[in-house]
Amino acid sequence: NRLELTPAEADASSRYKKIVADPVALEDYFIDEYVRAVAKGTRQVILDLDRTNDSLYGEQEGRVFHGYYEEYCYTPLYIFGGHWPIVAALHTGESEHQEEIRRLVAKIVSRLRRKLPWVRIILRGDSGFCRDELMRWCEQNDVRYVFGLAKNRVLERILRGSLRQAQSMLKFNGSQSERVFKEFRYRAKSWEHKRRVVGKAEWTTEGANPRFVITNLRAEEFTAPQPLYEELYCARGNMENRIKEQKLDLFSGRTSTATLRANHLRL
C-alpha cells in the first residue's frame, strides 16, 4: 500500500515516503533477468508483442472508452520471450503508444546484443503492431519482424486467384477447409518501399477466409510461405496462454487504485 501511494517526488515531509518505487529500475530488472536467462550460444530469439484489455469500473486516472473492446479499460502491453515475461506496461487506450513500444524494443534488443552480438532477433505480433514506424526501425536496426497485416481490397484482389483455387479444392475433396499460400511484394501508400507479404487463401464450408502476414525475413532465412505462416507466425497464439496466466493466476486486472502510477506498479 505504501509503495503504491508514495509519489515519485516524495520527500521527508510527504505522508508516504519510506518506500519509493523506481519505475526505470523495475523495468530494467525484468529485461536484465530475461537477458541473463538466455543461454550463451543462442542463435535466435523471438519476442512476442501483444495487447489486452484491462476493464475499469471506477474513475481511475487514464480511464478511456475503447472502441474495439467496447468498454472503459486500460490496454496493457506485454512482451514475452517464450514463457518469460519481459515487459508489462500499463497503457491507456487513447493511443497506440508507438514511440513507447519502440523505446522498449530498442532497450531489449541492445541488451540482448550486448550479451549475444550475433543473435537473430524476431519481433512477432498481430496486425495491431504492423505500423510503418516500427517496421522501419526494425529494418534500420537489423531486427526481423513477422506481423499480421489487416486485409483490404487490394490484398484480397491479389489473393483472388488463390481463393478460387482453394474453393475448387474444397469441392473436389469434400473437406471442411482448404488453403493455398501465396507470396508477393506489397506497398501501402504511406510506405517508402514494398515489403514481403504471405497470403493465406483459405476456403471453408462457410466461405472465404483470407489472412495476411508481413515480414522482412529474407527468402534464404525462411523460404516457403506456408511454414512461415503456420509454424512461425501462428505460434504466437501461445502468448494468449501467457496473458491468461497474468489475468487468472496473477490477478493483473486488479488495477482499481486511483492513479495510473499505482496501477502500473500493481501490473
XYZ file of N, CA and C in Angstrom, residues 13-228:
648
model
N 8.818 15.425 4.027
C 7.554 15.968 4.523
C 6.325 15.236 3.989
N 6.509 14.296 3.078
C 5.384 13.577 2.477
C 4.779 12.593 3.475
N 3.491 12.367 3.324
C 2.811 11.406 4.199
C 3.378 10.007 3.998
N 3.529 9.614 2.714
C 4.134 8.327 2.388
C 5.508 8.605 1.788
N 6.554 8.116 2.427
C 7.896 8.479 1.982
C 8.930 7.387 2.196
N 8.590 6.323 2.892
C 9.609 5.343 3.272
C 9.993 4.407 2.126
N 9.042 4.121 1.250
C 9.319 3.218 0.130
C 8.902 3.917 -1.156
N 9.867 4.276 -1.976
C 9.592 4.976 -3.235
C 9.977 4.059 -4.390
N 9.024 3.789 -5.268
C 9.290 2.912 -6.411
C 10.079 3.651 -7.483
N 11.009 2.951 -8.116
C 11.784 3.481 -9.228
C 11.341 2.740 -10.493
N 10.429 3.320 -11.282
C 9.879 2.607 -12.446
C 10.938 2.171 -13.450
N 11.983 2.994 -13.643
C 13.034 2.638 -14.605
C 13.805 1.417 -14.112
N 14.120 1.394 -12.825
C 14.851 0.254 -12.267
C 14.011 -1.023 -12.338
N 12.702 -0.890 -12.098
C 11.815 -2.058 -12.203
C 11.775 -2.577 -13.640
N 11.654 -1.661 -14.582
C 11.645 -2.037 -16.000
C 12.946 -2.731 -16.378
N 14.070 -2.161 -15.942
C 15.376 -2.742 -16.258
C 15.540 -4.125 -15.635
N 15.002 -4.298 -14.438
C 15.164 -5.579 -13.744
C 14.593 -6.728 -14.569
N 13.363 -6.574 -15.059
C 12.732 -7.654 -15.809
C 13.455 -7.917 -17.129
N 13.916 -6.860 -17.783
C 14.660 -7.027 -19.036
C 15.982 -7.733 -18.776
N 16.695 -7.284 -17.754
C 18.004 -7.877 -17.457
C 17.885 -9.326 -17.017
N 16.841 -9.665 -16.264
C 16.639 -11.057 -15.845
C 16.373 -11.958 -17.048
N 15.616 -11.437 -18.019
C 15.373 -12.217 -19.234
C 16.674 -12.443 -19.992
N 17.446 -11.377 -20.191
C 18.704 -11.493 -20.932
C 19.644 -12.452 -20.214
N 19.689 -12.386 -18.899
C 20.544 -13.289 -18.126
C 20.158 -14.743 -18.359
N 18.871 -14.987 -18.533
C 18.386 -16.362 -18.677
C 18.590 -16.928 -20.077
N 18.851 -16.078 -21.075
C 19.087 -16.567 -22.434
C 20.453 -17.247 -22.481
N 20.465 -18.500 -22.907
C 21.705 -19.283 -22.886
C 22.735 -18.732 -23.866
N 23.981 -18.779 -23.473
C 25.057 -18.405 -24.388
C 25.058 -19.356 -25.577
N 25.307 -18.822 -26.738
C 25.270 -19.641 -27.939
C 23.918 -19.662 -28.617
N 22.904 -19.049 -28.006
C 21.577 -18.959 -28.634
C 21.696 -18.198 -29.947
N 21.135 -18.774 -31.008
C 21.252 -18.151 -32.340
C 20.051 -17.290 -32.703
N 18.917 -17.551 -32.049
C 17.705 -16.807 -32.414
C 16.791 -16.667 -31.208
N 16.229 -15.467 -31.031
C 15.201 -15.260 -30.019
C 13.995 -14.600 -30.689
N 12.821 -14.956 -30.217
C 11.571 -14.377 -30.723
C 10.910 -13.610 -29.592
N 10.625 -12.344 -29.842
C 9.942 -11.500 -28.871
C 8.494 -11.327 -29.316
N 7.572 -11.793 -28.493
C 6.140 -11.689 -28.802
C 5.560 -10.436 -28.170
N 4.877 -9.643 -28.983
C 4.223 -8.427 -28.515
C 2.714 -8.619 -28.592
N 2.022 -8.168 -27.569
C 0.559 -8.254 -27.616
C -0.039 -7.267 -26.628
N -1.263 -6.903 -26.907
C -2.055 -6.073 -26.003
C -3.252 -6.871 -25.509
N -3.810 -6.414 -24.401
C -5.061 -6.984 -23.936
C -5.875 -5.865 -23.309
N -7.098 -6.167 -22.929
C -7.929 -5.164 -22.259
C -7.927 -5.407 -20.758
N -7.898 -4.333 -20.019
C -7.967 -4.371 -18.561
C -9.164 -3.515 -18.164
N -10.286 -4.167 -17.911
C -11.549 -3.464 -17.689
C -11.495 -2.569 -16.452
N -12.113 -1.387 -16.557
C -12.183 -0.433 -15.455
C -13.636 -0.177 -15.094
N -13.888 -0.090 -13.805
C -15.264 0.104 -13.330
C -15.391 1.319 -12.422
N -14.297 2.067 -12.256
C -14.330 3.272 -11.447
C -13.869 4.469 -12.249
N -13.354 5.463 -11.553
C -12.895 6.694 -12.198
C -11.370 6.793 -12.135
N -10.694 5.683 -12.417
C -9.236 5.674 -12.350
C -8.622 6.664 -13.339
N -7.465 7.188 -12.981
C -6.715 8.065 -13.872
C -6.397 7.326 -15.178
N -6.593 7.999 -16.320
C -6.327 7.381 -17.613
C -7.483 6.563 -18.143
N -8.645 6.684 -17.530
C -9.824 5.919 -17.948
C -10.341 6.456 -19.284
N -10.389 5.587 -20.307
C -10.841 5.970 -21.648
C -11.735 4.868 -22.197
N -12.787 5.257 -22.918
C -13.630 4.254 -23.580
C -12.943 3.805 -24.863
N -12.757 2.493 -24.996
C -12.050 1.938 -26.148
C -13.058 1.349 -27.129
N -13.015 1.834 -28.374
C -13.996 1.412 -29.368
C -13.894 -0.059 -29.736
N -12.678 -0.617 -29.784
C -12.508 -2.024 -30.160
C -13.041 -2.948 -29.083
N -12.692 -2.678 -27.839
C -13.135 -3.537 -26.740
C -14.530 -3.173 -26.230
N -15.023 -2.001 -26.657
C -16.359 -1.525 -26.296
C -16.560 -1.445 -24.779
N -15.568 -0.875 -24.109
C -15.663 -0.683 -22.663
C -14.606 0.312 -22.211
N -14.745 0.784 -20.978
C -13.698 1.600 -20.371
C -12.607 0.668 -19.883
N -11.371 0.931 -20.320
C -10.313 -0.008 -19.985
C -8.943 0.621 -20.178
N -7.938 -0.030 -19.573
C -6.552 0.170 -19.945
C -6.225 -0.851 -21.042
N -5.117 -0.612 -21.745
C -4.680 -1.571 -22.769
C -3.215 -1.934 -22.510
N -2.960 -2.796 -21.530
C -1.573 -3.142 -21.190
C -0.831 -3.759 -22.365
N 0.440 -3.405 -22.471
C 1.335 -4.002 -23.458
C 2.164 -5.069 -22.773
N 2.208 -6.257 -23.369
C 3.056 -7.335 -22.876
C 4.091 -7.678 -23.940
N 5.309 -7.943 -23.495
C 6.349 -8.509 -24.363
C 6.890 -9.738 -23.658
N 6.826 -10.871 -24.344
C 7.298 -12.135 -23.796
C 8.417 -12.684 -24.675
N 9.370 -13.347 -24.031
C 10.360 -14.137 -24.733
C 10.089 -15.591 -24.410
N 9.316 -16.274 -25.269
C 8.853 -17.617 -24.916
C 7.903 -17.527 -23.747
N 8.230 -18.214 -22.636
C 7.375 -18.167 -21.450
C 7.777 -17.040 -20.508
N 8.818 -16.284 -20.862
C 9.414 -15.328 -19.931
C 8.777 -13.944 -20.078
N 8.206 -13.381 -19.008
C 7.639 -12.024 -19.084
C 8.742 -10.974 -19.032
N 8.866 -10.190 -20.084
C 9.912 -9.172 -20.160
C 9.342 -7.788 -19.862
N 8.170 -7.495 -20.402
C 7.545 -6.183 -20.215
C 6.070 -6.365 -19.898
N 5.610 -5.647 -18.886
C 4.180 -5.489 -18.627
C 3.981 -4.002 -18.377
N 3.557 -3.285 -19.387
C 3.458 -1.825 -19.317
C 1.998 -1.411 -19.373
N 1.567 -0.664 -18.384
C 0.170 -0.236 -18.346
C -0.019 0.974 -19.257
N -0.751 0.787 -20.334
C -1.009 1.865 -21.281
C -2.481 2.259 -21.237
N -2.729 3.512 -21.509
C -4.103 3.989 -21.638
C -4.581 3.776 -23.067
N -5.887 3.799 -23.258
C -6.470 3.364 -24.521
C -6.653 4.432 -25.573
N -6.167 5.669 -25.320
C -6.447 6.728 -26.289
C -5.474 6.749 -27.444
N -4.345 5.991 -27.349
C -3.388 5.945 -28.447
C -2.726 4.579 -28.486
N -1.899 4.373 -29.530
C -1.193 3.101 -29.685
C 0.170 3.107 -28.995
N 0.618 4.270 -28.531
C 1.890 4.391 -27.793
C 3.047 3.794 -28.603
N 3.091 4.134 -29.895
C 4.110 3.563 -30.769
C 5.529 3.949 -30.362
N 5.726 5.182 -29.943
C 7.061 5.608 -29.526
C 7.526 4.821 -28.305
N 6.618 4.563 -27.386
C 6.942 3.782 -26.191
C 7.284 2.337 -26.551
N 6.560 1.768 -27.504
C 6.855 0.399 -27.949
C 8.262 0.329 -28.531
N 8.614 1.291 -29.394
C 9.950 1.287 -29.998
C 11.038 1.474 -28.941
N 10.772 2.322 -27.944
C 11.757 2.521 -26.874
C 12.006 1.218 -26.113
N 10.940 0.501 -25.762
C 11.085 -0.746 -25.020
C 11.785 -1.819 -25.852
N 11.377 -1.934 -27.128
C 12.006 -2.922 -28.002
C 13.489 -2.613 -28.167
N 13.820 -1.338 -28.344
C 15.226 -0.945 -28.522
C 16.051 -1.295 -27.292
N 15.490 -1.112 -26.106
C 16.221 -1.431 -24.877
C 16.480 -2.930 -24.779
N 15.456 -3.743 -25.098
C 15.629 -5.200 -25.043
C 16.672 -5.648 -26.069
N 16.561 -5.125 -27.289
C 17.478 -5.520 -28.364
C 18.918 -5.163 -28.012
N 19.140 -3.955 -27.497
C 20.505 -3.527 -27.188
C 21.126 -4.406 -26.110
N 20.346 -4.820 -25.133
C 20.902 -5.637 -24.047
C 21.091 -7.091 -24.473
N 20.238 -7.559 -25.363
C 20.468 -8.891 -25.920
C 21.765 -8.922 -26.724
N 21.988 -7.894 -27.535
C 23.170 -7.874 -28.400
C 24.451 -7.591 -27.620
N 24.314 -6.973 -26.468
C 25.487 -6.785 -25.620
C 26.011 -8.143 -25.149
N 25.073 -9.077 -24.906
C 25.461 -10.420 -24.475
C 25.708 -11.344 -25.656
N 24.847 -11.229 -26.694
C 24.916 -12.118 -27.853
C 24.955 -11.268 -29.121
N 26.120 -10.794 -29.524
C 26.205 -9.843 -30.643
C 25.621 -10.352 -31.950
N 25.664 -11.670 -32.186
C 25.251 -12.185 -33.485
C 23.872 -12.846 -33.450
N 23.134 -12.691 -32.364
C 21.835 -13.356 -32.259
C 20.841 -12.725 -33.244
N 20.012 -13.577 -33.855
C 18.936 -13.065 -34.724
C 17.704 -12.829 -33.870
N 17.170 -11.625 -33.946
C 16.019 -11.234 -33.129
C 14.820 -11.041 -34.039
N 13.711 -11.709 -33.677
C 12.473 -11.610 -34.457
C 11.378 -11.042 -33.565
N 10.727 -9.973 -34.020
C 9.530 -9.459 -33.358
C 8.315 -10.106 -34.001
N 7.366 -10.514 -33.161
C 6.170 -11.186 -33.671
C 4.939 -10.591 -32.998
N 3.948 -10.237 -33.799
C 2.745 -9.640 -33.235
C 1.614 -9.636 -34.241
N 0.419 -9.302 -33.775
C -0.736 -9.261 -34.663
C -0.736 -7.958 -35.455
N -1.816 -7.710 -36.198
C -1.847 -6.559 -37.102
C -1.824 -5.226 -36.361
N -2.103 -5.232 -35.057
C -2.035 -4.001 -34.289
C -0.627 -3.434 -34.196
N 0.383 -4.262 -34.477
C 1.776 -3.817 -34.428
C 2.353 -3.599 -35.822
N 1.551 -3.793 -36.851
C 2.007 -3.583 -38.222
C 1.922 -2.093 -38.545
N 2.915 -1.366 -38.084
C 2.983 0.081 -38.287
C 4.302 0.419 -38.972
N 4.255 1.323 -39.917
C 5.427 1.639 -40.728
C 6.601 2.090 -39.866
N 6.334 2.873 -38.810
C 7.420 3.362 -37.963
C 8.174 2.216 -37.304
N 7.442 1.228 -36.784
C 8.081 0.094 -36.119
C 8.812 -0.789 -37.129
N 8.210 -1.015 -38.290
C 8.871 -1.839 -39.306
C 10.129 -1.160 -39.828
N 10.078 0.156 -40.024
C 11.276 0.875 -40.474
C 12.380 0.803 -39.431
N 11.999 0.926 -38.145
C 13.009 0.807 -37.088
C 13.673 -0.572 -37.135
N 12.880 -1.606 -37.319
C 13.436 -2.961 -37.408
C 14.388 -3.089 -38.589
N 13.980 -2.564 -39.730
C 14.815 -2.658 -40.929
C 16.128 -1.891 -40.767
N 16.093 -0.783 -40.060
C 17.300 0.027 -39.863
C 18.231 -0.571 -38.813
N 17.690 -1.446 -37.940
C 18.481 -1.981 -36.830
C 18.680 -3.493 -36.928
N 18.507 -4.048 -38.125
C 18.762 -5.466 -38.373
C 17.964 -6.368 -37.439
N 16.713 -6.002 -37.225
C 15.788 -6.821 -36.441
C 14.724 -7.346 -37.392
N 14.449 -8.650 -37.322
C 13.413 -9.242 -38.161
C 12.039 -9.062 -37.516
N 11.007 -9.056 -38.343
C 9.642 -8.977 -37.809
C 8.715 -9.872 -38.620
N 7.675 -10.361 -37.960
C 6.572 -11.078 -38.599
C 5.303 -10.570 -37.932
N 4.537 -9.760 -38.653
C 3.328 -9.157 -38.115
C 2.120 -9.550 -38.955
N 0.981 -9.625 -38.318
C -0.252 -9.740 -39.069
C -0.468 -8.472 -39.882
N -1.126 -8.612 -41.016
C -1.415 -7.472 -41.891
C -2.915 -7.441 -42.154
N -3.558 -6.359 -41.761
C -5.009 -6.250 -41.931
C -5.373 -6.308 -43.417
N -6.404 -7.067 -43.715
C -6.794 -7.226 -45.123
C -7.478 -5.963 -45.641
N -7.350 -5.754 -46.939
C -8.027 -4.655 -47.623
C -8.369 -5.116 -49.036
N -8.983 -4.252 -49.813
C -9.431 -4.637 -51.156
C -8.271 -4.999 -52.068
N -7.159 -4.273 -51.951
C -6.003 -4.557 -52.804
C -5.442 -5.938 -52.490
N -5.257 -6.236 -51.224
C -4.722 -7.538 -50.829
C -5.665 -8.672 -51.233
N -6.939 -8.477 -51.029
C -7.905 -9.517 -51.401
C -7.936 -9.734 -52.906
N -7.736 -8.659 -53.680
C -7.707 -8.799 -55.140
C -6.471 -9.607 -55.566
N -5.345 -9.380 -54.910
C -4.132 -10.138 -55.221
C -4.334 -11.621 -54.933
N -5.125 -11.923 -53.917
C -5.305 -13.312 -53.484
C -6.507 -13.983 -54.148
N -7.173 -13.275 -55.056
C -8.424 -13.778 -55.625
C -8.247 -15.120 -56.337
N -7.199 -15.241 -57.160
C -6.981 -16.490 -57.881
C -6.704 -17.649 -56.945
N -5.938 -17.413 -55.889
C -5.633 -18.461 -54.916
C -6.880 -18.870 -54.146
N -7.767 -17.921 -53.883
C -9.017 -18.247 -53.201
C -9.911 -19.129 -54.075
N -9.939 -18.824 -55.375
C -10.715 -19.674 -56.289
C -10.137 -21.085 -56.320
N -8.808 -21.185 -56.293
C -8.167 -22.494 -56.274
C -8.535 -23.268 -55.009
N -8.521 -22.586 -53.869
C -8.880 -23.240 -52.611
C -10.343 -23.675 -52.616
N -11.218 -22.875 -53.223
C -12.634 -23.230 -53.321
C -12.819 -24.481 -54.173
N -12.099 -24.557 -55.293
C -12.181 -25.742 -56.155
C -11.665 -26.981 -55.426
N -10.596 -26.854 -54.679
C -10.052 -27.971 -53.912
C -11.053 -28.456 -52.869
N -11.774 -27.531 -52.264
C -12.773 -27.892 -51.244
C -13.886 -28.721 -51.861
N -14.361 -28.282 -53.029
C -15.440 -29.014 -53.701
C -14.966 -30.386 -54.156
N -13.742 -30.444 -54.671
C -13.218 -31.713 -55.195
C -12.947 -32.717 -54.080
N -12.395 -32.243 -52.976
C -12.011 -33.148 -51.887
C -13.131 -33.402 -50.890
N -14.156 -32.556 -50.906
C -15.242 -32.714 -49.944
C -14.796 -32.496 -48.508
N -13.817 -31.638 -48.308
C -13.241 -31.399 -46.982
C -13.937 -30.221 -46.300
N -13.534 -29.961 -45.071
C -14.097 -28.854 -44.316
C -13.428 -27.522 -44.674
N -12.146 -27.581 -45.034
C -11.431 -26.362 -45.408
C -10.217 -26.719 -46.257
N -9.841 -25.796 -47.115
C -8.632 -25.922 -47.920
C -7.930 -24.566 -47.930
N -6.608 -24.616 -48.016
C -5.850 -23.364 -48.020
C -4.717 -23.423 -49.040
N -4.490 -22.286 -49.661
C -3.396 -22.105 -50.619
C -2.620 -20.873 -50.181
N -1.303 -20.940 -50.227
C -0.464 -19.830 -49.786
C 0.181 -19.152 -50.985
N 0.258 -17.844 -50.915
C 0.851 -17.066 -51.995
C 1.755 -15.993 -51.402
N 2.946 -15.862 -51.983
C 3.880 -14.830 -51.541
C 3.986 -13.746 -52.608
N 4.034 -12.486 -52.166
C 4.127 -11.373 -53.114
C 4.706 -10.155 -52.395
N 5.003 -9.115 -53.160
C 5.506 -7.861 -52.618
C 4.368 -6.847 -52.611
N 4.278 -6.086 -51.536
C 3.161 -5.156 -51.389
C 3.651 -3.861 -50.740
N 3.085 -2.762 -51.205
C 3.421 -1.457 -50.637
C 2.150 -0.654 -50.408
N 1.922 -0.266 -49.153
C 0.835 0.660 -48.846
C 1.252 2.070 -49.273
N 0.293 2.961 -49.418
C 0.579 4.302 -49.936
C 1.565 5.069 -49.059
N 1.512 4.849 -47.748
C 2.361 5.617 -46.834
C 3.754 5.021 -46.662
N 4.021 3.867 -47.268
C 5.323 3.212 -47.095
C 6.307 3.700 -48.146
N 7.589 3.618 -47.804
C 8.634 4.029 -48.726
C 8.955 2.973 -49.767
N 8.719 1.710 -49.451
C 9.088 0.641 -50.375
C 8.173 -0.571 -50.160
N 8.277 -1.528 -51.080
C 7.490 -2.741 -50.979
C 8.072 -3.673 -49.919
N 7.184 -4.505 -49.346
C 7.613 -5.459 -48.333
C 7.049 -6.844 -48.656
N 7.696 -7.844 -48.091
C 7.323 -9.231 -48.346
C 6.039 -9.592 -47.577
N 5.065 -10.105 -48.291
C 3.779 -10.491 -47.697
C 3.472 -11.932 -48.060
N 2.941 -12.683 -47.098
C 2.431 -14.025 -47.342
C 0.921 -14.005 -47.108
N 0.184 -14.439 -48.129
C -1.266 -14.506 -48.024
C -1.735 -15.937 -47.861
N -2.662 -16.144 -46.953
C -3.290 -17.454 -46.772
C -4.688 -17.385 -47.391
N -4.856 -18.074 -48.531
C -6.155 -18.127 -49.200
C -6.883 -19.363 -48.695
N -7.701 -19.178 -47.697
C -8.425 -20.302 -47.090
C -9.896 -20.239 -47.477
N -10.419 -21.406 -47.828
C -11.850 -21.503 -48.129
C -12.436 -22.611 -47.265
N -13.444 -22.259 -46.482
C -14.104 -23.235 -45.606
C -15.528 -23.444 -46.069
N -16.228 -24.293 -45.362
C -17.641 -24.529 -45.690
C -18.473 -23.267 -45.480
N -17.936 -22.293 -44.777
C -18.646 -21.025 -44.545
C -18.212 -19.933 -45.519
N -17.198 -20.223 -46.367
C -16.791 -19.247 -47.361
C -15.328 -18.869 -47.245
N -14.973 -17.738 -47.855
C -13.579 -17.302 -47.926
C -13.098 -16.786 -46.581
N -11.811 -17.057 -46.288
C -11.205 -16.590 -45.044
C -9.748 -16.192 -45.319
N -9.534 -15.090 -46.050
C -8.161 -14.683 -46.375
C -7.470 -14.044 -45.175
N -6.180 -14.331 -45.039
C -5.361 -13.746 -43.972
C -3.983 -13.408 -44.533
N -3.309 -12.432 -43.893
C -2.033 -11.964 -44.418
C -1.045 -11.712 -43.277
N 0.232 -11.973 -43.557
C 1.312 -11.578 -42.653
C 2.373 -10.858 -43.468
N 3.094 -9.969 -42.806
C 4.150 -9.201 -43.447
C 5.450 -9.441 -42.688
N 6.552 -9.528 -43.407
C 7.826 -9.856 -42.780
C 8.986 -9.262 -43.556
N 10.112 -9.066 -42.869
C 11.357 -8.707 -43.547
C 12.353 -9.861 -43.499
N 11.880 -11.064 -43.114
C 12.727 -12.247 -43.218
C 13.036 -12.500 -44.685
N 14.293 -12.688 -44.988
C 14.686 -12.914 -46.369
C 14.360 -14.339 -46.787
N 14.304 -14.560 -48.092
C 13.927 -15.870 -48.620
C 14.884 -16.955 -48.141
N 16.164 -16.637 -48.034
C 17.131 -17.644 -47.588
C 16.990 -17.957 -46.103
N 16.343 -17.070 -45.342
C 16.129 -17.310 -43.911
C 14.877 -18.140 -43.658
N 13.859 -17.909 -44.452
C 12.601 -18.653 -44.314
C 11.967 -18.697 -45.706
N 12.203 -19.789 -46.393
C 11.902 -19.843 -47.818
C 10.419 -19.991 -48.112
N 9.821 -21.081 -47.654
C 8.458 -21.428 -48.063
C 7.428 -20.592 -47.315
N 6.428 -20.064 -48.017
C 5.422 -19.221 -47.352
C 4.545 -19.981 -46.356
N 4.228 -21.252 -46.628
C 3.322 -21.973 -45.725
C 3.913 -22.172 -44.331
N 5.144 -22.704 -44.186
C 5.697 -22.814 -42.833
C 5.952 -21.468 -42.172
N 6.242 -20.424 -42.970
C 6.424 -19.110 -42.382
C 5.140 -18.677 -41.682
